[in-house]
């Protein structure tokens, strides 16, 4: 590892599984102090044990991104442990499959609360603290939102999810513009379909195999496919990149 993030403190939401857990391990291996945040703290403790046993530095904090007070408390604990959080990975999210006429209002609200409101609250609290800490600190600020190609194109049966991710993309640009004067860079990654523990069984079904055959390269991506993008956008090298949407989808959206 090149230690591209040495000296940084990175908060990763939704770190208890999937991409979030992977990002936490990756960033720790690259030298960052990692704050692994999610609701399932028992799984976070296992993740942190894995990171520290490999020589990394990390803490686990229980956090519900739907709850503003929980987010504020998470930053307080992170700051007490490592100092200012200068790298924020807004990864927490959920999906809600189903036709629009079949989705309940509560299910729709849940997706928007986690995928949109949660990203906003996480990014806003981090930016408040960076700006309050002064220019030397805020210039290091990096916010990365995890959007999706679903925010760029229609995916049948995913109205709620696609709507939420389109909102995240506009939010990313809006926050980038608003915080540009402080040096905080805000960017989005738009992944395609990635195989994780959540969808690996489904991908083996007839519907999953049919989806694979419809893709230009007839495959889904592995969990390491976002490594270079997440590290770049989190690093000092991204100081001239803000408001960008980086699509990493193996051609799935073309």
Tab-separated table of C-alpha atoms in Angstrom:
chain	number	residue	atom	x	y	z
A	1	UNK	CA	0.000	0.000	0.000
A	2	UNK	CA	1.179	3.546	-0.794
A	3	UNK	CA	-0.277	5.182	2.360
A	4	UNK	CA	-2.118	7.751	0.219
A	5	UNK	CA	-4.348	8.695	3.154
A	6	UNK	CA	-1.748	8.892	5.891
A	7	UNK	CA	-2.654	11.561	8.437
A	8	UNK	CA	-6.322	11.635	7.470
A	9	UNK	CA	-9.292	10.731	9.630
A	10	UNK	CA	-12.011	9.050	7.601
A	11	UNK	CA	-15.610	8.485	8.659
A	12	UNK	CA	-17.342	5.679	6.746
A	13	UNK	CA	-21.083	5.275	7.266
A	14	UNK	CA	-22.793	1.971	6.586
A	15	UNK	CA	-19.536	0.252	7.496
A	16	UNK	CA	-21.009	-2.891	9.023
A	17	UNK	CA	-21.078	-4.818	5.723
A	18	UNK	CA	-20.558	-4.710	1.968
A	19	UNK	CA	-18.904	-1.690	0.405
A	20	UNK	CA	-18.738	0.216	3.675
A	21	UNK	CA	-16.735	-2.490	5.414
A	22	UNK	CA	-14.483	-2.764	2.371
A	23	UNK	CA	-13.909	1.001	2.257
A	24	UNK	CA	-13.027	1.037	5.957
A	25	UNK	CA	-10.399	-1.685	5.516
A	26	UNK	CA	-8.998	-0.065	2.380
A	27	UNK	CA	-8.671	3.371	3.933
A	28	UNK	CA	-7.050	2.000	7.070
A	29	UNK	CA	-4.556	0.093	4.938
A	30	UNK	CA	-3.769	3.370	3.160
A	31	UNK	CA	-2.907	5.057	6.440
A	32	UNK	CA	-6.125	6.765	7.534
A	33	UNK	CA	-7.537	6.720	11.036
A	34	UNK	CA	-10.900	5.109	10.348
A	35	UNK	CA	-14.193	5.755	12.094
A	36	UNK	CA	-16.467	2.851	11.186
A	37	UNK	CA	-20.088	3.886	11.747
A	38	UNK	CA	-23.321	1.921	11.397
A	39	UNK	CA	-26.315	0.718	13.413
A	40	UNK	CA	-24.992	-2.835	13.852
A	41	UNK	CA	-22.164	-2.119	16.277
A	42	UNK	CA	-21.472	-5.804	16.928
A	43	UNK	CA	-20.429	-6.208	13.295
A	44	UNK	CA	-18.388	-3.023	13.491
A	45	UNK	CA	-16.425	-4.408	16.420
A	46	UNK	CA	-15.453	-7.434	14.322
A	47	UNK	CA	-14.433	-5.131	11.471
A	48	UNK	CA	-12.300	-2.986	13.762
A	49	UNK	CA	-10.615	-6.088	15.174
A	50	UNK	CA	-9.718	-7.122	11.620
A	51	UNK	CA	-8.317	-3.673	10.856
A	52	UNK	CA	-6.257	-3.332	14.032
A	53	UNK	CA	-4.903	-6.863	13.796
A	54	UNK	CA	-3.558	-5.907	10.369
A	55	UNK	CA	-1.813	-2.843	11.748
A	56	UNK	CA	-4.518	-0.272	11.007
A	57	UNK	CA	-6.141	2.265	13.293
A	58	UNK	CA	-9.927	2.265	13.666
A	59	UNK	CA	-12.797	2.675	16.092
A	60	UNK	CA	-16.405	1.504	15.915
A	61	UNK	CA	-19.267	3.903	16.604
A	62	UNK	CA	-22.928	2.985	16.554
A	63	UNK	CA	-24.738	5.515	14.381
A	64	UNK	CA	-28.141	5.842	12.718
A	65	UNK	CA	-27.910	8.263	9.791
A	66	UNK	CA	-31.652	8.965	10.014
A	67	UNK	CA	-31.111	10.487	13.452
A	68	UNK	CA	-29.416	13.901	13.570
A	69	UNK	CA	-28.516	13.539	17.245
A	70	UNK	CA	-26.883	10.175	16.518
A	71	UNK	CA	-24.757	11.722	13.780
A	72	UNK	CA	-23.664	14.603	16.001
A	73	UNK	CA	-22.729	12.157	18.770
A	74	UNK	CA	-20.780	10.080	16.234
A	75	UNK	CA	-18.690	13.087	15.203
A	76	UNK	CA	-18.137	14.035	18.838
A	77	UNK	CA	-16.761	10.571	19.615
A	78	UNK	CA	-14.673	10.462	16.450
A	79	UNK	CA	-13.178	13.870	17.130
A	80	UNK	CA	-12.327	12.906	20.702
A	81	UNK	CA	-10.468	9.845	19.415
A	82	UNK	CA	-8.691	11.169	16.335
A	83	UNK	CA	-9.218	14.909	15.996
A	84	UNK	CA	-11.037	16.549	13.105
A	85	UNK	CA	-12.746	14.235	10.624
A	86	UNK	CA	-11.482	15.490	7.257
A	87	UNK	CA	-12.651	12.638	5.025
A	88	UNK	CA	-16.318	11.678	4.929
A	89	UNK	CA	-17.621	8.682	3.005
A	90	UNK	CA	-21.424	8.857	2.839
A	91	UNK	CA	-22.011	5.212	2.072
A	92	UNK	CA	-25.030	4.209	4.194
A	93	UNK	CA	-28.000	3.345	2.000
A	94	UNK	CA	-30.726	0.852	1.266
A	95	UNK	CA	-32.775	-0.391	-1.662
A	96	UNK	CA	-36.493	-0.991	-2.108
A	97	UNK	CA	-37.342	-3.194	-5.055
A	98	UNK	CA	-40.845	-3.204	-6.433
A	99	UNK	CA	-43.184	-1.479	-8.840
A	100	UNK	CA	-44.237	2.021	-7.842
A	101	UNK	CA	-47.885	0.992	-7.385
A	102	UNK	CA	-46.803	-1.664	-4.888
A	103	UNK	CA	-44.432	0.405	-2.740
A	104	UNK	CA	-45.953	1.744	0.468
A	105	UNK	CA	-45.513	5.352	1.510
A	106	UNK	CA	-43.557	4.163	4.546
A	107	UNK	CA	-41.150	2.161	2.376
A	108	UNK	CA	-40.642	5.132	0.064
A	109	UNK	CA	-40.012	7.432	3.018
A	110	UNK	CA	-37.512	4.975	4.510
A	111	UNK	CA	-35.435	4.956	1.325
A	112	UNK	CA	-35.443	8.744	1.104
A	113	UNK	CA	-34.652	9.151	4.818
A	114	UNK	CA	-31.588	6.901	4.651
A	115	UNK	CA	-30.329	7.546	1.128
A	116	UNK	CA	-30.944	11.303	0.917
A	117	UNK	CA	-31.560	12.803	4.351
A	118	UNK	CA	-28.864	10.595	5.882
A	119	UNK	CA	-26.285	11.698	3.316
A	120	UNK	CA	-27.222	15.339	3.852
A	121	UNK	CA	-26.998	15.167	7.643
A	122	UNK	CA	-23.686	13.281	7.560
A	123	UNK	CA	-22.067	15.637	5.055
A	124	UNK	CA	-23.476	18.788	6.684
A	125	UNK	CA	-22.254	17.950	10.186
A	126	UNK	CA	-18.802	17.156	8.864
A	127	UNK	CA	-18.639	20.377	6.857
A	128	UNK	CA	-19.791	22.468	9.824
A	129	UNK	CA	-16.899	21.189	11.870
A	130	UNK	CA	-14.344	21.560	9.092
A	131	UNK	CA	-15.388	25.136	8.413
A	132	UNK	CA	-15.375	25.926	12.120
A	133	UNK	CA	-11.854	24.537	12.470
A	134	UNK	CA	-10.422	27.099	10.062
A	135	UNK	CA	-8.936	27.164	6.588
A	136	UNK	CA	-5.921	24.956	7.293
A	137	UNK	CA	-8.273	22.121	8.244
A	138	UNK	CA	-11.162	22.769	5.848
A	139	UNK	CA	-8.815	22.768	2.833
A	140	UNK	CA	-8.243	19.083	3.542
A	141	UNK	CA	-11.967	18.359	3.562
A	142	UNK	CA	-13.161	15.558	1.313
A	143	UNK	CA	-16.763	14.363	1.070
A	144	UNK	CA	-17.558	11.377	-1.127
A	145	UNK	CA	-21.152	10.335	-1.702
A	146	UNK	CA	-21.947	6.874	-2.986
A	147	UNK	CA	-24.609	7.339	-5.635
A	148	UNK	CA	-25.407	4.848	-8.411
A	149	UNK	CA	-25.983	4.515	-12.118
A	150	UNK	CA	-29.603	4.254	-10.965
A	151	UNK	CA	-29.424	8.023	-10.493
A	152	UNK	CA	-28.452	8.464	-14.139
A	153	UNK	CA	-30.832	6.072	-15.899
A	154	UNK	CA	-34.106	4.272	-15.336
A	155	UNK	CA	-33.862	0.883	-13.645
A	156	UNK	CA	-37.211	-0.942	-13.839
A	157	UNK	CA	-38.760	-1.686	-10.466
A	158	UNK	CA	-36.482	0.716	-8.581
A	159	UNK	CA	-38.352	4.018	-8.613
A	160	UNK	CA	-37.674	4.853	-4.957
A	161	UNK	CA	-33.986	3.908	-5.107
A	162	UNK	CA	-33.367	5.646	-8.439
A	163	UNK	CA	-35.092	8.799	-7.230
A	164	UNK	CA	-32.982	8.853	-4.090
A	165	UNK	CA	-29.719	8.437	-5.980
A	166	UNK	CA	-30.613	11.155	-8.488
A	167	UNK	CA	-31.217	13.417	-5.499
A	168	UNK	CA	-27.797	12.503	-4.095
A	169	UNK	CA	-26.138	13.565	-7.347
A	170	UNK	CA	-27.784	16.990	-7.310
A	171	UNK	CA	-27.010	17.342	-3.615
A	172	UNK	CA	-23.364	16.552	-4.318
A	173	UNK	CA	-23.116	19.375	-6.854
A	174	UNK	CA	-24.994	21.798	-4.615
A	175	UNK	CA	-22.764	21.118	-1.612
A	176	UNK	CA	-19.650	21.291	-3.791
A	177	UNK	CA	-20.655	24.757	-4.961
A	178	UNK	CA	-21.596	25.968	-1.492
A	179	UNK	CA	-18.431	24.739	0.225
A	180	UNK	CA	-15.937	25.428	-2.569
A	181	UNK	CA	-14.709	28.652	-0.952
A	182	UNK	CA	-13.613	26.676	2.102
A	183	UNK	CA	-11.615	24.173	0.066
A	184	UNK	CA	-13.947	21.256	0.847
A	185	UNK	CA	-14.246	18.943	-2.165
A	186	UNK	CA	-17.542	17.095	-2.597
A	187	UNK	CA	-17.800	14.377	-5.240
A	188	UNK	CA	-19.943	11.367	-6.082
A	189	UNK	CA	-19.146	7.873	-7.295
A	190	UNK	CA	-21.805	6.187	-9.427
A	191	UNK	CA	-21.204	2.438	-9.275
A	192	UNK	CA	-22.879	-0.149	-11.420
A	193	UNK	CA	-23.869	-3.575	-10.122
A	194	UNK	CA	-21.286	-4.926	-7.676
A	195	UNK	CA	-21.367	-8.393	-6.162
A	196	UNK	CA	-21.601	-8.217	-2.375
A	197	UNK	CA	-22.998	-10.425	0.365
A	198	UNK	CA	-26.388	-8.738	-0.113
A	199	UNK	CA	-26.896	-9.779	-3.729
A	200	UNK	CA	-24.585	-12.741	-4.320
A	201	UNK	CA	-27.335	-15.336	-3.871
A	202	UNK	CA	-29.765	-13.423	-6.093
A	203	UNK	CA	-27.182	-13.194	-8.886
A	204	UNK	CA	-27.224	-16.993	-9.091
A	205	UNK	CA	-30.972	-17.101	-9.734
A	206	UNK	CA	-32.544	-17.171	-13.193
A	207	UNK	CA	-33.382	-13.463	-12.938
A	208	UNK	CA	-29.883	-12.675	-11.819
A	209	UNK	CA	-28.354	-14.625	-14.667
A	210	UNK	CA	-30.702	-12.956	-17.144
A	211	UNK	CA	-29.525	-9.556	-15.917
A	212	UNK	CA	-25.900	-10.589	-16.368
A	213	UNK	CA	-26.557	-11.622	-19.959
A	214	UNK	CA	-28.108	-8.217	-20.678
A	215	UNK	CA	-24.927	-6.353	-19.722
A	216	UNK	CA	-22.315	-5.399	-22.340
A	217	UNK	CA	-19.629	-7.463	-20.605
A	218	UNK	CA	-22.036	-9.996	-19.087
A	219	UNK	CA	-20.653	-9.678	-15.590
A	220	UNK	CA	-20.980	-7.707	-12.392
A	221	UNK	CA	-18.047	-5.957	-10.824
A	222	UNK	CA	-16.099	-7.183	-7.810
A	223	UNK	CA	-15.960	-5.252	-4.564
A	224	UNK	CA	-12.504	-3.829	-5.307
A	225	UNK	CA	-13.676	-1.991	-8.428
A	226	UNK	CA	-14.092	1.350	-6.627
A	227	UNK	CA	-10.722	1.311	-4.848
A	228	UNK	CA	-8.914	3.747	-7.115
A	229	UNK	CA	-11.833	6.175	-7.283
A	230	UNK	CA	-12.482	6.275	-3.544
A	231	UNK	CA	-8.796	6.712	-2.755
A	232	UNK	CA	-8.345	9.483	-5.301
A	233	UNK	CA	-11.390	11.458	-4.171
A	234	UNK	CA	-10.329	11.084	-0.531
A	235	UNK	CA	-6.751	12.198	-1.081
A	236	UNK	CA	-4.816	15.455	-1.302
A	237	UNK	CA	-4.550	14.809	-5.033
A	238	UNK	CA	-8.263	15.593	-5.477
A	239	UNK	CA	-7.916	19.218	-4.367
A	240	UNK	CA	-8.954	20.450	-7.829
A	241	UNK	CA	-11.845	17.997	-8.198
A	242	UNK	CA	-15.221	18.969	-6.790
A	243	UNK	CA	-18.805	18.528	-7.938
A	244	UNK	CA	-17.812	15.551	-10.086
A	245	UNK	CA	-19.798	12.382	-10.745
A	246	UNK	CA	-17.427	9.504	-11.452
A	247	UNK	CA	-19.194	6.589	-13.120
A	248	UNK	CA	-17.615	3.180	-12.483
A	249	UNK	CA	-19.953	0.626	-14.041
A	250	UNK	CA	-18.050	-1.584	-16.503
A	251	UNK	CA	-20.197	-0.170	-19.298
A	252	UNK	CA	-23.439	-1.351	-17.688
A	253	UNK	CA	-25.237	1.924	-18.345
A	254	UNK	CA	-24.428	2.141	-22.062
